[in-house]
CSV table of C-alpha atoms and ligand atoms in Angstrom, one decimal:
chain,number,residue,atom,x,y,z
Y,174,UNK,CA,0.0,0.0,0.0
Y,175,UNK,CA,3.0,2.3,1.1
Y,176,UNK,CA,3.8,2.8,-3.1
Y,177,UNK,CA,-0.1,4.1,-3.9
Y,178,UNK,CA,-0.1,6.1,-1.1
Y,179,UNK,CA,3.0,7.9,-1.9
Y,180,UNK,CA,1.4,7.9,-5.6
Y,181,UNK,CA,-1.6,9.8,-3.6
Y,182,UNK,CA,1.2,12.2,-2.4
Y,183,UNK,CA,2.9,12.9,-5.6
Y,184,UNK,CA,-0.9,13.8,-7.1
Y,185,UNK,CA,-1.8,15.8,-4.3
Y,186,UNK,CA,1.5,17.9,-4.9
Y,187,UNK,CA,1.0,18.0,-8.3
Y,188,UNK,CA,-2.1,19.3,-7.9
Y,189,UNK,CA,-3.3,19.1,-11.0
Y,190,UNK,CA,-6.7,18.0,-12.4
Y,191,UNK,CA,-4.7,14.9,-13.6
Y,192,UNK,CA,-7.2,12.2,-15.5
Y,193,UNK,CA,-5.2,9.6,-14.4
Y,194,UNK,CA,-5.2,10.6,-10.4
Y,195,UNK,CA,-8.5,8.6,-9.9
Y,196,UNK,CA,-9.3,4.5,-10.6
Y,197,UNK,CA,-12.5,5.5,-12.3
Y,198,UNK,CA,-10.6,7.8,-14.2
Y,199,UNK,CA,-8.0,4.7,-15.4
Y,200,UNK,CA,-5.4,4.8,-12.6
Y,201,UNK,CA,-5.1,2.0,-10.1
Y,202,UNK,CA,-6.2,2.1,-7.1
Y,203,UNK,CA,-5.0,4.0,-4.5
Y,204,UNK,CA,-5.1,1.4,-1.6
Y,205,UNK,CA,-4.6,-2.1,-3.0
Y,206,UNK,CA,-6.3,-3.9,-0.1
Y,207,UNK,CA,-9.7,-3.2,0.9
Y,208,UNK,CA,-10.6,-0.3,3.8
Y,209,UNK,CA,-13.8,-1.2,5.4
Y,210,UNK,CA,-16.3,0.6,7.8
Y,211,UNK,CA,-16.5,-1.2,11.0
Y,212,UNK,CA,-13.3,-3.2,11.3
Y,213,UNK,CA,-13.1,-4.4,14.3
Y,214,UNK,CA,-11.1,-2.4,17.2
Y,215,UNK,CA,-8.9,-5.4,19.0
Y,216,UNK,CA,-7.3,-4.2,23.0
Y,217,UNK,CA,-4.5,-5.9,24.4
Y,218,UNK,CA,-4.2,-9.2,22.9
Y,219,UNK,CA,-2.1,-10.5,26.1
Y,220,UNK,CA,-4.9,-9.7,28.6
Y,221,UNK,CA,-7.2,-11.3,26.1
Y,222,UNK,CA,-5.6,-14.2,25.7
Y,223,UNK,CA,-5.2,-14.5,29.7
Y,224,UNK,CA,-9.0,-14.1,29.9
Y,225,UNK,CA,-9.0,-17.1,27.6
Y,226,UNK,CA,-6.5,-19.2,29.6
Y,227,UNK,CA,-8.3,-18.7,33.2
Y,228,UNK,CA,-11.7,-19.5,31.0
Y,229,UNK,CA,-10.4,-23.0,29.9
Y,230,UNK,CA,-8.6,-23.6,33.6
Y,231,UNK,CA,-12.1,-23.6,35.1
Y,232,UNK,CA,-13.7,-25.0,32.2
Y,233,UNK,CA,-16.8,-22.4,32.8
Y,234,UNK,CA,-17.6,-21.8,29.2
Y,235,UNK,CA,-21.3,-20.0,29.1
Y,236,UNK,CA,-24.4,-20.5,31.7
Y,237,UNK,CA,-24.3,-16.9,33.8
Y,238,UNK,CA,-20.3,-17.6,34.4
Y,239,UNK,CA,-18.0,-15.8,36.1
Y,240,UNK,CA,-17.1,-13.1,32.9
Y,241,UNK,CA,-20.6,-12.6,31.8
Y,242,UNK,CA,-21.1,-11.7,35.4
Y,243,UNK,CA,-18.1,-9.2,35.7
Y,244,UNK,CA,-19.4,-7.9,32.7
Y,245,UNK,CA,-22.8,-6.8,33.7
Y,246,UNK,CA,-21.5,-5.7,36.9
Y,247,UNK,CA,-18.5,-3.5,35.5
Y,248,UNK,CA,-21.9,-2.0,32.6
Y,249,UNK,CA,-24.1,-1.5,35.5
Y,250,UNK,CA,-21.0,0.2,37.5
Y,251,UNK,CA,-19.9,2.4,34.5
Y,252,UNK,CA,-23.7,3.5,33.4
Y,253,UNK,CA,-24.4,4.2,36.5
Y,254,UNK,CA,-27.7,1.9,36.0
Y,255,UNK,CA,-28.8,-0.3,38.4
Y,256,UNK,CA,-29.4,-3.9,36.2
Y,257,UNK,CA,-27.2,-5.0,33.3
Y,258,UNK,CA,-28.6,-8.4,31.7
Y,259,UNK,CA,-25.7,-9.5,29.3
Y,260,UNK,CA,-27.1,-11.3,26.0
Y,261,UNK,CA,-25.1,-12.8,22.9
Y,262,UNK,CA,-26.4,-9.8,20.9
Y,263,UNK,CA,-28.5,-6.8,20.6
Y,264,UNK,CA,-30.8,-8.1,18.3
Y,265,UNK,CA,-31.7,-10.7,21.0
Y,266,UNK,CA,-31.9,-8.4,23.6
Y,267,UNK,CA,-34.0,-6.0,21.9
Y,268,UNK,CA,-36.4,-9.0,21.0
Y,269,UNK,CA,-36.2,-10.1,24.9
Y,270,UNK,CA,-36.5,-6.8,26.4
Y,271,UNK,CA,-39.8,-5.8,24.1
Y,272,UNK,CA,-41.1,-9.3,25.4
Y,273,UNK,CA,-39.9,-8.5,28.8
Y,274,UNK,CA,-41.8,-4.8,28.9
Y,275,UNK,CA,-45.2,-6.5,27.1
Y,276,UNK,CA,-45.0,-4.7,23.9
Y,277,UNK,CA,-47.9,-6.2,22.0
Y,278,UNK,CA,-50.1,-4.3,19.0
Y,279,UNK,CA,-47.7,-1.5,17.3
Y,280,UNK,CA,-44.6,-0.1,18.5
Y,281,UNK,CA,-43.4,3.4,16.6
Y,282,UNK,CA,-40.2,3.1,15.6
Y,283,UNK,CA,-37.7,5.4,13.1
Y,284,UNK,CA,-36.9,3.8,9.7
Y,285,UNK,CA,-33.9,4.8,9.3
Y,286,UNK,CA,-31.9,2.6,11.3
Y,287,UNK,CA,-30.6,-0.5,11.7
Y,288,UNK,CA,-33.3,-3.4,10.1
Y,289,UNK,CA,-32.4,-5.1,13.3
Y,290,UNK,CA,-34.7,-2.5,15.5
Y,291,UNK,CA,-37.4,-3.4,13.2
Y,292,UNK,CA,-37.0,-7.1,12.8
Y,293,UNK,CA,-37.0,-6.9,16.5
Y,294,UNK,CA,-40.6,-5.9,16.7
Y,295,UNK,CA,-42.0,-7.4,13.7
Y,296,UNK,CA,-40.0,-11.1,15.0
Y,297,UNK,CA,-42.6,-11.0,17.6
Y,298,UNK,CA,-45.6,-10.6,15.4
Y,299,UNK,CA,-46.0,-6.6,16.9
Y,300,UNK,CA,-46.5,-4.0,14.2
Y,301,UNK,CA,-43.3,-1.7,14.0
Y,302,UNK,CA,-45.0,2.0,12.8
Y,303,UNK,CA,-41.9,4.2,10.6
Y,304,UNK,CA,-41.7,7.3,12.1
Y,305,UNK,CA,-39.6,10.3,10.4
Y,306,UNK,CA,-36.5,11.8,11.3
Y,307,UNK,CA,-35.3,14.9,12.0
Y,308,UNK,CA,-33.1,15.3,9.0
Y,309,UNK,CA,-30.7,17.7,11.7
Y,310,UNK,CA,-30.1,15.4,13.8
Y,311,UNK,CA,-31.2,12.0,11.7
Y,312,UNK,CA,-32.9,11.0,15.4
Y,313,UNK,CA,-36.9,10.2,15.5
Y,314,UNK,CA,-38.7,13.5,15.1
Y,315,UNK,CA,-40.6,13.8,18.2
Y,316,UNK,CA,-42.9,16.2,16.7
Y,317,UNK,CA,-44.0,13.1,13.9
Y,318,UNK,CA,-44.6,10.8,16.9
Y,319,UNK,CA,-48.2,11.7,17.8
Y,320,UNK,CA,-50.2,11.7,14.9
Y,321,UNK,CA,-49.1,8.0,14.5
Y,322,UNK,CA,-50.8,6.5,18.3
Y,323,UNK,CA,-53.7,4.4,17.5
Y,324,UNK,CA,-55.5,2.2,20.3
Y,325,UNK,CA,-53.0,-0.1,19.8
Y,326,UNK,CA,-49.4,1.8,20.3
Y,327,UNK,CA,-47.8,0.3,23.4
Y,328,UNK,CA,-44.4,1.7,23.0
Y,329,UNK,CA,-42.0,4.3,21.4
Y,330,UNK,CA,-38.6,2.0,19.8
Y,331,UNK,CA,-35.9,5.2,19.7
Y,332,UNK,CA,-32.4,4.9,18.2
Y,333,UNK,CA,-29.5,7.3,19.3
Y,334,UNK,CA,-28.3,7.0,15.9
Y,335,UNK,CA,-24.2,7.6,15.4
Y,336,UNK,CA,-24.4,7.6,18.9
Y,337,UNK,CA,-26.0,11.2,19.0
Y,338,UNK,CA,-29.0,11.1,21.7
Y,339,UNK,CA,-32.2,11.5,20.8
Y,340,UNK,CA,-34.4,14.3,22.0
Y,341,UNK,CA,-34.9,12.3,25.3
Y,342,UNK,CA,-37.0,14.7,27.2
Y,343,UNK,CA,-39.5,15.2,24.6
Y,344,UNK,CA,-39.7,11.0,24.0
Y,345,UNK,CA,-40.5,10.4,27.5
Y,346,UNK,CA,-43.1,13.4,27.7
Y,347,UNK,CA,-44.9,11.5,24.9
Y,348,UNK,CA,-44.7,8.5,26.5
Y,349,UNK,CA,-45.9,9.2,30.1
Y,350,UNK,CA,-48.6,11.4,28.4
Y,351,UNK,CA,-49.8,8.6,26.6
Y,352,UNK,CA,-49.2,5.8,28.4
Y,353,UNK,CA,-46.4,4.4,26.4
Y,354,UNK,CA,-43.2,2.8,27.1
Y,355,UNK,CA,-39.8,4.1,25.9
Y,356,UNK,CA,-37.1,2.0,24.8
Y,357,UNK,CA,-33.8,2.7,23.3
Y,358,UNK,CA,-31.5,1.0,20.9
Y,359,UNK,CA,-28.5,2.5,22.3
Y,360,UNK,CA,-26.3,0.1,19.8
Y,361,UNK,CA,-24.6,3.1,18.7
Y,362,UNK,CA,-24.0,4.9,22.2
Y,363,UNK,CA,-21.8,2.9,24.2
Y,364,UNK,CA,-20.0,5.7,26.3
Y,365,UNK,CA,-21.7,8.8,25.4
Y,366,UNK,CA,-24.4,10.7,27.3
Y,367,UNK,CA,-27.1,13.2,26.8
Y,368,UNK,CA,-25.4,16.2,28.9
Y,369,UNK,CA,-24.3,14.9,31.6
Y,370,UNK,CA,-26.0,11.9,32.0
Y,371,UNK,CA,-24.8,9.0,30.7
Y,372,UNK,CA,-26.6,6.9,27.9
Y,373,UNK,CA,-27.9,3.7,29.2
Y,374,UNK,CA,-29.9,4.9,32.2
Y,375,UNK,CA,-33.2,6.4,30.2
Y,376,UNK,CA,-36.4,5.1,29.4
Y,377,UNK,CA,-37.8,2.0,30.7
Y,378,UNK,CA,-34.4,0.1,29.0
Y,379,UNK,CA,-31.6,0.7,26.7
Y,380,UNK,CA,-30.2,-1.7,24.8
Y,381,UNK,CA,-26.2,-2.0,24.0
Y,382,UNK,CA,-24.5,-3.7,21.0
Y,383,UNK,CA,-20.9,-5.1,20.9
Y,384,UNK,CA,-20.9,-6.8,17.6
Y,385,UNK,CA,-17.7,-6.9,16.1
Y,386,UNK,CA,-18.2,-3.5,14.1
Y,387,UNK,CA,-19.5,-1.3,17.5
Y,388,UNK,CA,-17.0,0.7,19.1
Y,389,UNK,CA,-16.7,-1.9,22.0
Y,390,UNK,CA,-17.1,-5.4,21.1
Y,391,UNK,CA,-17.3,-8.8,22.2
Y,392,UNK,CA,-17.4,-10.4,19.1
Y,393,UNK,CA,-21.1,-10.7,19.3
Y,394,UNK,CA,-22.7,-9.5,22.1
Y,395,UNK,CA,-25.6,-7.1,23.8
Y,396,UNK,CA,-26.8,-6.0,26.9
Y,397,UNK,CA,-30.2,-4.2,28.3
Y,398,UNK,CA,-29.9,-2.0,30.8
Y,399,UNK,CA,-32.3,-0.9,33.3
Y,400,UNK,CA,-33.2,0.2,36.3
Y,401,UNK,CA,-36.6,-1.8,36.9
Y,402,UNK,CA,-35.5,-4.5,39.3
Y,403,UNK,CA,-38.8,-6.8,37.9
Y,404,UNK,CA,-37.7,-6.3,34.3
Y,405,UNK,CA,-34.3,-7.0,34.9
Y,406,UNK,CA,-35.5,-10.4,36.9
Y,407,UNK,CA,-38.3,-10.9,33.7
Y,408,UNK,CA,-35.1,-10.3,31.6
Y,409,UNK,CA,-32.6,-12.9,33.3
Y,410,UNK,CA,-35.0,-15.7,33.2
Y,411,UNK,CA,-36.1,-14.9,29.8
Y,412,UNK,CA,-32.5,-14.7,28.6
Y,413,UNK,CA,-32.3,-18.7,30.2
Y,414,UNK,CA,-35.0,-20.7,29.1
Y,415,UNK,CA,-37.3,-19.7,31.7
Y,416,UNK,CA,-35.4,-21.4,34.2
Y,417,UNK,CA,-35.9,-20.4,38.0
Y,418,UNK,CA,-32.9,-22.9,39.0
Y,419,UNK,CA,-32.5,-26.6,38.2
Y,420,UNK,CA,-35.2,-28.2,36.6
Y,421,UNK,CA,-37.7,-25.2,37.1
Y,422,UNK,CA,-39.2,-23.1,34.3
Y,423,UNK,CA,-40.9,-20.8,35.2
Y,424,UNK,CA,-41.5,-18.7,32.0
Y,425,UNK,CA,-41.0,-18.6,28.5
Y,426,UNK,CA,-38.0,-17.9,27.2
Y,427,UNK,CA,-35.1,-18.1,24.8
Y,428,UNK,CA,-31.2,-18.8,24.8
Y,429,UNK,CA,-29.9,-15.0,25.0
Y,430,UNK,CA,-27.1,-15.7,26.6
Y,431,UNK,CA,-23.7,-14.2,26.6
Y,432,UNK,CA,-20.7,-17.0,26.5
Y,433,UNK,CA,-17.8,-16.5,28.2
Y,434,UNK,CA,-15.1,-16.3,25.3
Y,435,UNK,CA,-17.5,-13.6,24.3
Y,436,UNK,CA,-17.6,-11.8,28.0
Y,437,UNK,CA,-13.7,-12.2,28.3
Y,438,UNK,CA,-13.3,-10.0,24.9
Y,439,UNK,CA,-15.9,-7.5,26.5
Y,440,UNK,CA,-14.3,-7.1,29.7
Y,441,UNK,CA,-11.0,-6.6,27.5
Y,442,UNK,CA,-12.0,-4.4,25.1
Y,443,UNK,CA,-13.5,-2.1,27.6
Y,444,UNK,CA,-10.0,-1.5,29.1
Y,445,UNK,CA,-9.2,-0.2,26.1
Y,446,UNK,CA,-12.1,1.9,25.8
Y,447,UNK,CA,-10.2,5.6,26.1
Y,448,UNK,CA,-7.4,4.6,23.4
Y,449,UNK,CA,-10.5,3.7,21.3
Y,450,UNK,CA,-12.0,6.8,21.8
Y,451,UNK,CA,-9.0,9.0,21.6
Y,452,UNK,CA,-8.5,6.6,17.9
Y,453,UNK,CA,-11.9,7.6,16.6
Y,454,UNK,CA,-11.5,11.4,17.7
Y,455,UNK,CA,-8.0,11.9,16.3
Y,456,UNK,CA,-9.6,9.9,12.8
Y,457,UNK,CA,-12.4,12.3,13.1
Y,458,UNK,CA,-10.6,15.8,13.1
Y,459,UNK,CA,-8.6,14.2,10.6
Y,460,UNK,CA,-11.6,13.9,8.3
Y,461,UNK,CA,-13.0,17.2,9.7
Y,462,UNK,CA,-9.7,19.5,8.6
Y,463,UNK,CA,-9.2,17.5,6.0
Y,464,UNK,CA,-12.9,17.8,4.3
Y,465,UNK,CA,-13.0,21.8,5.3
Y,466,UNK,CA,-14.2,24.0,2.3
Y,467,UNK,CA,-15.9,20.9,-0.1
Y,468,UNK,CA,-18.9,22.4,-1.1
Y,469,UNK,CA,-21.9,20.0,-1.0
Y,470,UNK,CA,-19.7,18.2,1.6
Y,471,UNK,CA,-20.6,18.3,5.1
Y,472,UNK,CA,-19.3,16.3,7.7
Y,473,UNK,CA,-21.7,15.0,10.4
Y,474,UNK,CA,-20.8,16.7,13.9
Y,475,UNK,CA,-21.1,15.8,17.0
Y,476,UNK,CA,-22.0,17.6,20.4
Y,477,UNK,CA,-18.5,17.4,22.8
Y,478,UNK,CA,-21.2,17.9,25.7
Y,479,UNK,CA,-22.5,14.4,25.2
Y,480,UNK,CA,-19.3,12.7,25.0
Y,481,UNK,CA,-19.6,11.4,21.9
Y,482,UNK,CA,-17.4,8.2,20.7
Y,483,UNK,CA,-16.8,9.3,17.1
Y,484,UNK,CA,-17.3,5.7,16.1
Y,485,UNK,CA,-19.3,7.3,12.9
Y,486,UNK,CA,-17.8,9.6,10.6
Y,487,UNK,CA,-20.8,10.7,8.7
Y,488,UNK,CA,-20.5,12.4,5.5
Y,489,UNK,CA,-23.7,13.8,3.2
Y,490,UNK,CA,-23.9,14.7,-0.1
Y,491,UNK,CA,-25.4,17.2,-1.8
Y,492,UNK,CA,-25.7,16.2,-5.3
Y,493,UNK,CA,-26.4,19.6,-6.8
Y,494,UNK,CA,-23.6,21.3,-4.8
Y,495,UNK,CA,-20.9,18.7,-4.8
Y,496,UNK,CA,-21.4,18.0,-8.6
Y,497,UNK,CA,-22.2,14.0,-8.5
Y,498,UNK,CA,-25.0,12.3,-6.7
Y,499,UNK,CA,-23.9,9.9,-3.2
Y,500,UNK,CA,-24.2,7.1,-5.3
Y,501,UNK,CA,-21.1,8.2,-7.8
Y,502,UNK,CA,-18.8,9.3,-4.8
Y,503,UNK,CA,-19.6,5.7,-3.8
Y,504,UNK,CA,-18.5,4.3,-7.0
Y,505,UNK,CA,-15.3,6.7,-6.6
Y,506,UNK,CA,-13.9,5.6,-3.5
Y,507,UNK,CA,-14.8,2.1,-4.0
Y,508,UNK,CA,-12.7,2.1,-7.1
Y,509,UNK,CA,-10.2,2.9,-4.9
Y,510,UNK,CA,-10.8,0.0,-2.6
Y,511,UNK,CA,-12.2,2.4,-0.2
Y,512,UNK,CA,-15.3,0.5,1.0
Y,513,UNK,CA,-17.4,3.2,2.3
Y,514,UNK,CA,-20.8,2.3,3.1
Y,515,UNK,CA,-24.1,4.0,2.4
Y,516,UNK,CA,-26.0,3.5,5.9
Y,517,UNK,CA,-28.9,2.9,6.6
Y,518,UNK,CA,-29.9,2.9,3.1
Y,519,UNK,CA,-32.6,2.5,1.8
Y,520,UNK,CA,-34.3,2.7,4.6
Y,521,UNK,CA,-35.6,-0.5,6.7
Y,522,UNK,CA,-39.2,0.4,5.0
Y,523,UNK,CA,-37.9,-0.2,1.7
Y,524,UNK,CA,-36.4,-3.5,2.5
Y,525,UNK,CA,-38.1,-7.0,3.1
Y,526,UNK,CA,-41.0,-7.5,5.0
Y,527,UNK,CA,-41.8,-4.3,5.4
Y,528,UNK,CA,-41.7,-3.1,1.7
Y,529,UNK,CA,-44.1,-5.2,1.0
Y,530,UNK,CA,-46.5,-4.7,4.1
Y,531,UNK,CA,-46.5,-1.5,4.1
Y,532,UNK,CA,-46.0,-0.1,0.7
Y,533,UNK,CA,-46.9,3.3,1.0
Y,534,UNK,CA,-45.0,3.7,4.1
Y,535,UNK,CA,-42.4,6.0,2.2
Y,536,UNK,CA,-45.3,8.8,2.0
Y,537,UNK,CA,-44.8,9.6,5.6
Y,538,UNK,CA,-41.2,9.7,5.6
Y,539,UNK,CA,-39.5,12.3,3.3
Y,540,UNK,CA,-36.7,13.0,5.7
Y,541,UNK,CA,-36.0,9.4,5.4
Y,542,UNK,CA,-35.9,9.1,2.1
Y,543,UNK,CA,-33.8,12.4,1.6
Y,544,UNK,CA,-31.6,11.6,4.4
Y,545,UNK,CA,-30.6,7.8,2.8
Y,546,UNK,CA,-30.1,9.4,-0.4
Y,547,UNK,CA,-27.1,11.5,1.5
Y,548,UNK,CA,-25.5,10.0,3.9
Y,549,UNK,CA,-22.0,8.2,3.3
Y,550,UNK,CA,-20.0,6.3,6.4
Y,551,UNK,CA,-16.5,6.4,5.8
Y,552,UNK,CA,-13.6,4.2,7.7
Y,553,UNK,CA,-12.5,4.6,11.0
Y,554,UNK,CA,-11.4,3.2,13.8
Y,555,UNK,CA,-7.7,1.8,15.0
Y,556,UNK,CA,-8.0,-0.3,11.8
Y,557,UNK,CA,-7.5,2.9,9.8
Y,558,UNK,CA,-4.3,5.5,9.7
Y,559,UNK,CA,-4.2,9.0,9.8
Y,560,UNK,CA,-2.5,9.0,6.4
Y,561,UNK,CA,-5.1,6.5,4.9
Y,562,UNK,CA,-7.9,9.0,5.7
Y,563,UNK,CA,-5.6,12.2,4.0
Y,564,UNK,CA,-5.7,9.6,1.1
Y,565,UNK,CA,-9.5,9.1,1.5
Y,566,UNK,CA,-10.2,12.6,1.6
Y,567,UNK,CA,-7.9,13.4,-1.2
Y,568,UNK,CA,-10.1,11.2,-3.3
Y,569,UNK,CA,-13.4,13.1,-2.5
Y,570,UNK,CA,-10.9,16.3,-3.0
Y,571,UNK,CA,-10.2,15.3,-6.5
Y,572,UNK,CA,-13.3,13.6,-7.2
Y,573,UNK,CA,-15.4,16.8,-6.3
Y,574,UNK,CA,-13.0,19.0,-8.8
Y,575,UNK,CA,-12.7,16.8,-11.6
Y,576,UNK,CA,-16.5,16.2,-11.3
Y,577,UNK,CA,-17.3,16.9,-15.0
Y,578,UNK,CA,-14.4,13.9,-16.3
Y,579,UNK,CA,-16.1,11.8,-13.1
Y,580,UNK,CA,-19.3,11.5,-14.1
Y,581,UNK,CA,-19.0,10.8,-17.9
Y,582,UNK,CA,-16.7,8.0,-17.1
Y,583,UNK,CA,-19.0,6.8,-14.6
Y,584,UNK,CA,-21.9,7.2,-17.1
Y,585,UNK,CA,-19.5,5.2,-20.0
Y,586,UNK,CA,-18.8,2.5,-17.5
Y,587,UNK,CA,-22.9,2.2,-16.5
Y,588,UNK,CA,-23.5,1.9,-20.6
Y,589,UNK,CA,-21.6,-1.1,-20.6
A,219,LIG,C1,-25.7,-3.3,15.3
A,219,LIG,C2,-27.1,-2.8,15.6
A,219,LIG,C3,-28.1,-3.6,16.1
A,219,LIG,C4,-27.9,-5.1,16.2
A,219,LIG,O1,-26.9,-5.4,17.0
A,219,LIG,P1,-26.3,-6.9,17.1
A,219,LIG,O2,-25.5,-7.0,18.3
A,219,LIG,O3,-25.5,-7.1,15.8
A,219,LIG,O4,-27.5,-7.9,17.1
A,219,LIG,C5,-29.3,-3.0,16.4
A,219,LIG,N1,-29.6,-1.7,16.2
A,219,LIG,C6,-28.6,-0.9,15.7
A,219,LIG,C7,-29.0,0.5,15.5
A,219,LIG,C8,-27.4,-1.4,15.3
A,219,LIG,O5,-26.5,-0.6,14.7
């Protein structure tokens, strides 16, 4: 890679409107392995690997063992909320904690998110209704919410999207004033707040994510937090078959449970949770100086006053203003082996069942739409260097100036 990057240098001091500085243009890519959104963060492989060891000495491999316990207890200490039930993902534990809290009938819920938060609902045979964004903030519009209550609403489903909180306050007004419970997918959140308070703590439950591609991860892995000692309780047992202790079930349930290899990456990961942060921060002002002065170019911010973890570096596109739609700067950068990702596009109401159930879903949500049509997620994370994103945003440089030669190749290539 250390060759094309160089290459990237020599253009960038050139700076000329070269037609052979960009892969779509004819010139080989600049980074000859793939750079993907959401690799995987990895802490210190030693106390990992020492996690592993004391695992396989007391052969305690899953079942509420000694990790998954630490775990909950070091979430619940950090949060600052009272119960942390560990599960082997957020998907699960969404799907448990909406059992858990009686969601039944319709839940409202954004669409653009996730299709997990809406599988979630719709798993369970309850009716996820798409409620718009605010296109400022890309959070549910809390101003959207009421119009869609019927009789049969028994819960609000809110995402703080790119780990950006939603309008909390004004969720939970909605919800006590009509008799709804609030539930968060926190997925995103993991170590910011909203002011001072930290994420994890609101609503009836918030529900974490360490998949692989989150900003702490245990492989796979989730975890609902609450302060409701009952739905914790409703949670644990749910989580484990039902089972009250040896050979008593005394509820429905499911196998949500968090194994230990899983735990033990947690729990190490989480020591490493300030280098992370500091990673994604330093990656972000990297993009941010480095992006300055694109026009139709705007770099998602984030609010230092709710601790953001700058595990999302957002971009959107203007189409008329930058001179090529999303879609092309796509096409751009992955030419150039740059995998950026088009999140959540298009929208979980455009995809599969929901597309077809409710197919005139989309006239309620024209932030939505807009918003998927814009929005571009570029790498980060400690799998990504500093000069790998002044080579990313070089590309978008000379992709936005050569825009003209850009979009009749990309037009020629289409034809084809
Ligand atoms: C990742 C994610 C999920 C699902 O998490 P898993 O742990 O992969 O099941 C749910 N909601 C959102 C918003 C996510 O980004």
């Amino acid at each position: 890679m250390d060759a094309s990057v160089k290459r990237g240098h020599d253009a960038a001091e050139s700076g000329a409107k070269d037609r052979t500085i960009l892969a779509v243009l004819g010139a080989t890519p600049v980074f000859s392995e793939a750079i993907h959104v959401g690799r995987p963060n990895i802490g210190n492989r030693q106390r990992f690997l020492e996690r592993i060891e004391t695992m396989l000495d007391r052969r305690y491999l899953t079942n509420s063992g000694p990790f998954e316990r630490e775990l909950e207890q070091r979430l619940s200490g950090m949060l600052g909320v009272r119960y942390c039930v560990a599960m082997c993902n957020a998907t699960v534990a969404l799907e448990i904690a909406i059992r858990a809290l009686n969601l039944t009938g319709e839940v409202i819920v954004p669409s653009f998110t996730f299709v997990a938060t809406a599988h979630a609902l719709q798993w369970q045979q309850i009716t996820p209704v798409f409620c718009d964004i605010d296109p400022l903030t890309h959070n549910i519009n809390p101003r959207k919410i009421e119009h869609l209550i019927t009789p049969r609403t028994s819960g609000i489903l809110a995402v703080h999207l790119w780990g950006r909180p939603c309008a909390i306050e004004e969720l939970q007004a909605i919800a006590d004033a009509n008799g709804l419970a609030l539930l968060f997918d926190a997925a995103h959140a993991f170590g910011c707040t909203y002011g001072t308070r930290k994420i994890g703590g609101f609503g009836r439950a918030e529900v974490l994510s360490f998949h692989a591609t989150k900003f702490i991860s245990a492989g796979e892995g989730g975890a609902v937090m609450t302060n409701d000692a009952a739905l914790a309780e409703r949670m644990q047992l749910m989580k484990n078959f039902g089972f009250a202790g040896y050979d008593n079930v005394i509820s429905i349930g499911t196998n949500g449970k968090m194994n230990e290899l899983s735990a033990a990456m947690g729990l190490t990961h989480l020591e490493s949770l300030e280098e992370f942060a500091r990673t994604n921060r330093t990656n972000f002002e990297t993009y941010e100086h480095n992006l300055g002065g694109i026009r139709g170019l705007s770099l998602l911010r984030y609010d230092e006053e709710n601790s953001p973890n700058y595990h999302y570096v957002v971009v959107e596109v203007d189409a008329r203003e930058f001179g090529l739609t999303r879609d092309q700067l796509v096409r751009v950068l992955h030419a150039e082996n740059v995998l950026a990702r088009r999140y959540f596009y298009p929208g979980v109401h455009r995809m599969e069942p929901y597309r077809s159930l409710f197919p005139d879903a989309r006239h309620a949500l024209p932030e939505t739409e807009a918003v998927a049509e814009r929005v571009l997620v570029l790498p980060t994370g400690r799998g990504v260097t500093t000069v790998d994103i002044e080579t990313i945003c070089r590309i978008i440089r000379y992709a936005a100036e050569n825009r003209g030669s850009v979009a009749r190749a990309l037009k020629e290539t289409q034809q084809k």
